[in-house]
GROMACS .gro file of C-alpha atoms in nm:
model
  142
    1MET     CA    1  -0.002  -0.002  -0.018
    2PHE     CA    2   0.094   0.376  -0.002
    3ALA     CA    3   0.165   0.627   0.283
    4PRO     CA    4   0.128   0.980   0.155
    5LYS     CA    5   0.371   1.230   0.287
    6LYS     CA    6   0.277   1.554   0.113
    7CYS     CA    7  -0.013   1.675  -0.101
    8GLY     CA    8  -0.016   2.013  -0.283
    9ILE     CA    9  -0.114   2.175  -0.611
   10ARG     CA   10   0.075   2.312  -0.899
   11TYR     CA   11  -0.108   2.607  -1.062
   12GLU     CA   12   0.028   2.595  -1.413
   13PRO     CA   13  -0.073   2.358  -1.541
   14PRO     CA   14  -0.338   2.278  -1.284
   15THR     CA   15  -0.216   1.959  -1.113
   16LEU     CA   16  -0.268   1.773  -0.797
   17VAL     CA   17   0.077   1.644  -0.672
   18VAL     CA   18   0.113   1.366  -0.410
   19GLU     CA   19   0.433   1.256  -0.258
   20TYR     CA   20   0.395   0.896  -0.108
   21VAL     CA   21   0.597   0.609   0.031
   22VAL     CA   22   0.545   0.261  -0.097
   23LEU     CA   23   0.527   0.062   0.221
   24ALA     CA   24   0.671  -0.268   0.079
   25THR     CA   25   0.995  -0.093  -0.060
   26GLY     CA   26   1.010   0.220   0.157
   27LYS     CA   27   1.080   0.423  -0.162
   28LEU     CA   28   0.950   0.784  -0.197
   29HIS     CA   29   0.744   0.861  -0.526
   30ARG     CA   30   0.572   1.152  -0.672
   31ARG     CA   31   0.235   1.123  -0.849
   32CYS     CA   32   0.112   1.433  -1.069
   33MET     CA   33  -0.262   1.408  -1.136
   34PRO     CA   34  -0.384   1.678  -1.396
   35LEU     CA   35  -0.689   1.866  -1.311
   36ARG     CA   36  -0.837   1.836  -1.645
   37ASN     CA   37  -1.216   1.877  -1.569
   38VAL     CA   38  -1.179   2.126  -1.297
   39THR     CA   39  -1.277   2.477  -1.388
   40ALA     CA   40  -1.309   2.822  -1.211
   41SER     CA   41  -1.699   2.739  -1.154
   42SER     CA   42  -1.624   2.396  -1.003
   43ASN     CA   43  -1.722   2.285  -0.654
   44PRO     CA   44  -1.402   2.172  -0.458
   45ASP     CA   45  -1.599   1.923  -0.254
   46THR     CA   46  -1.746   1.743  -0.566
   47GLU     CA   47  -1.413   1.737  -0.736
   48ALA     CA   48  -1.233   1.613  -0.428
   49ARG     CA   49  -1.500   1.317  -0.419
   50LYS     CA   50  -1.446   1.248  -0.772
   51PHE     CA   51  -1.070   1.220  -0.742
   52LYS     CA   52  -1.095   0.994  -0.434
   53ASN     CA   53  -1.355   0.764  -0.635
   54ASN     CA   54  -1.123   0.759  -0.942
   55PRO     CA   55  -1.003   0.414  -1.010
   56LYS     CA   56  -0.679   0.539  -1.142
   57HIS     CA   57  -0.594   0.795  -0.860
   58GLY     CA   58  -0.807   0.689  -0.574
   59LYS     CA   59  -0.549   0.435  -0.438
   60TYR     CA   60  -0.302   0.726  -0.390
   61LEU     CA   61  -0.561   0.953  -0.212
   62GLU     CA   62  -0.736   0.712   0.023
   63LYS     CA   63  -0.539   0.807   0.322
   64ILE     CA   64  -0.574   1.179   0.260
   65SER     CA   65  -0.886   1.329   0.427
   66GLN     CA   66  -1.172   1.462   0.214
   67GLU     CA   67  -1.141   1.799   0.393
   68LYS     CA   68  -0.780   1.844   0.311
   69LEU     CA   69  -0.820   1.747  -0.046
   70SER     CA   70  -1.117   1.978  -0.092
   71ARG     CA   71  -0.931   2.265   0.072
   72ILE     CA   72  -0.630   2.220  -0.179
   73LEU     CA   73  -0.864   2.191  -0.472
   74GLY     CA   74  -1.038   2.516  -0.356
   75LYS     CA   75  -0.712   2.693  -0.358
   76CYS     CA   76  -0.665   2.595  -0.717
   77ILE     CA   77  -1.015   2.695  -0.817
   78LYS     CA   78  -0.952   3.039  -0.637
   79PHE     CA   79  -0.642   3.064  -0.847
   80MET     CA   80  -0.841   2.980  -1.162
   81LYS     CA   81  -1.112   3.251  -1.075
   82GLY     CA   82  -0.839   3.526  -1.039
   83ALA     CA   83  -0.672   3.415  -1.364
   84ALA     CA   84  -0.987   3.422  -1.547
   85ALA     CA   85  -1.087   3.759  -1.425
   86ILE     CA   86  -0.758   3.909  -1.567
   87GLY     CA   87  -0.794   3.708  -1.885
   88SER     CA   88  -0.453   3.551  -1.889
   89ASN     CA   89  -0.301   3.223  -1.805
   90LYS     CA   90   0.010   3.376  -1.649
   91PRO     CA   91   0.078   3.291  -1.290
   92MET     CA   92  -0.025   3.550  -1.049
   93ARG     CA   93   0.004   3.622  -0.681
   94LEU     CA   94  -0.308   3.572  -0.482
   95ASN     CA   95  -0.353   3.613  -0.093
   96LEU     CA   96  -0.386   3.235  -0.029
   97ASP     CA   97  -0.257   3.051   0.278
   98ASP     CA   98   0.125   3.019   0.295
   99ASP     CA   99   0.121   2.646   0.352
  100PHE     CA  100   0.100   2.557  -0.009
  101MET     CA  101   0.225   2.885  -0.166
  102GLY     CA  102   0.574   2.864   0.006
  103ASN     CA  103   0.753   3.143   0.182
  104ALA     CA  104   1.041   3.376   0.114
  105ALA     CA  105   1.280   3.118   0.258
  106ASP     CA  106   1.180   2.874  -0.027
  107MET     CA  107   1.173   3.118  -0.321
  108ASP     CA  108   1.459   3.310  -0.509
  109LEU     CA  109   1.399   3.674  -0.439
  110ASN     CA  110   1.635   3.765  -0.722
  111LYS     CA  111   1.382   3.641  -0.973
  112LEU     CA  112   1.094   3.848  -0.853
  113ASN     CA  113   0.989   4.181  -0.995
  114ASP     CA  114   0.986   4.494  -0.798
  115SER     CA  115   0.620   4.494  -0.668
  116GLU     CA  116   0.663   4.131  -0.561
  117LEU     CA  117   0.986   4.186  -0.385
  118GLN     CA  118   0.854   4.477  -0.201
  119PHE     CA  119   0.557   4.255  -0.091
  120GLU     CA  120   0.788   3.972   0.030
  121LYS     CA  121   1.019   4.228   0.207
  122SER     CA  122   0.715   4.383   0.399
  123LYS     CA  123   0.609   4.029   0.510
  124MET     CA  124   0.956   3.953   0.620
  125ASN     CA  125   0.976   4.306   0.799
  126LYS     CA  126   0.665   4.240   0.975
  127ASP     CA  127   0.773   3.903   1.109
  128PHE     CA  128   1.107   4.043   1.215
  129MET     CA  129   0.923   4.335   1.421
  130GLU     CA  130   0.709   4.068   1.591
  131LYS     CA  131   0.993   3.863   1.694
  132GLN     CA  132   1.237   4.135   1.780
  133ILE     CA  133   1.369   4.147   2.131
  134LYS     CA  134   1.455   4.487   2.265
  135PRO     CA  135   1.628   4.616   2.576
  136GLY     CA  136   1.373   4.608   2.857
  137ASP     CA  137   1.207   4.285   2.730
  138PRO     CA  138   1.216   4.000   2.967
  139ASP     CA  139   1.413   3.778   2.733
  140TYR     CA  140   1.664   4.036   2.640
  141GLU     CA  141   2.023   3.926   2.696
  142TYR     CA  142   2.321   4.172   2.671
   0.00000   0.00000   0.00000
């Protein structure tokens, strides 16, 4: 059988990606499942149910909860709605949860344009200010 380790989405082209371990061998594999019939008007719960019942992909998704799969597909559908509103297929930055978008530590900041770079810098600066320890704080050590 299979033990899933990671589950996520790729926005361009829309794909569900599952990393799993084959229990018999202990080897790690990655399975990419294209989201061919998912559109911006799709219902994530219905699509998640279809994927879990699919004879080709279902065995890899049986240990992933319906709620998690629905949440992941919902993010992809939200992205598709944003891309359809602009009228292009280019990847775009939306305000999605960071658990599947990645963070500044995972991305190459040299490849971002100016507005994206300023956005990432402001997020990093906000985190820094929250974690900063100043003289007078109980954990401050000279």
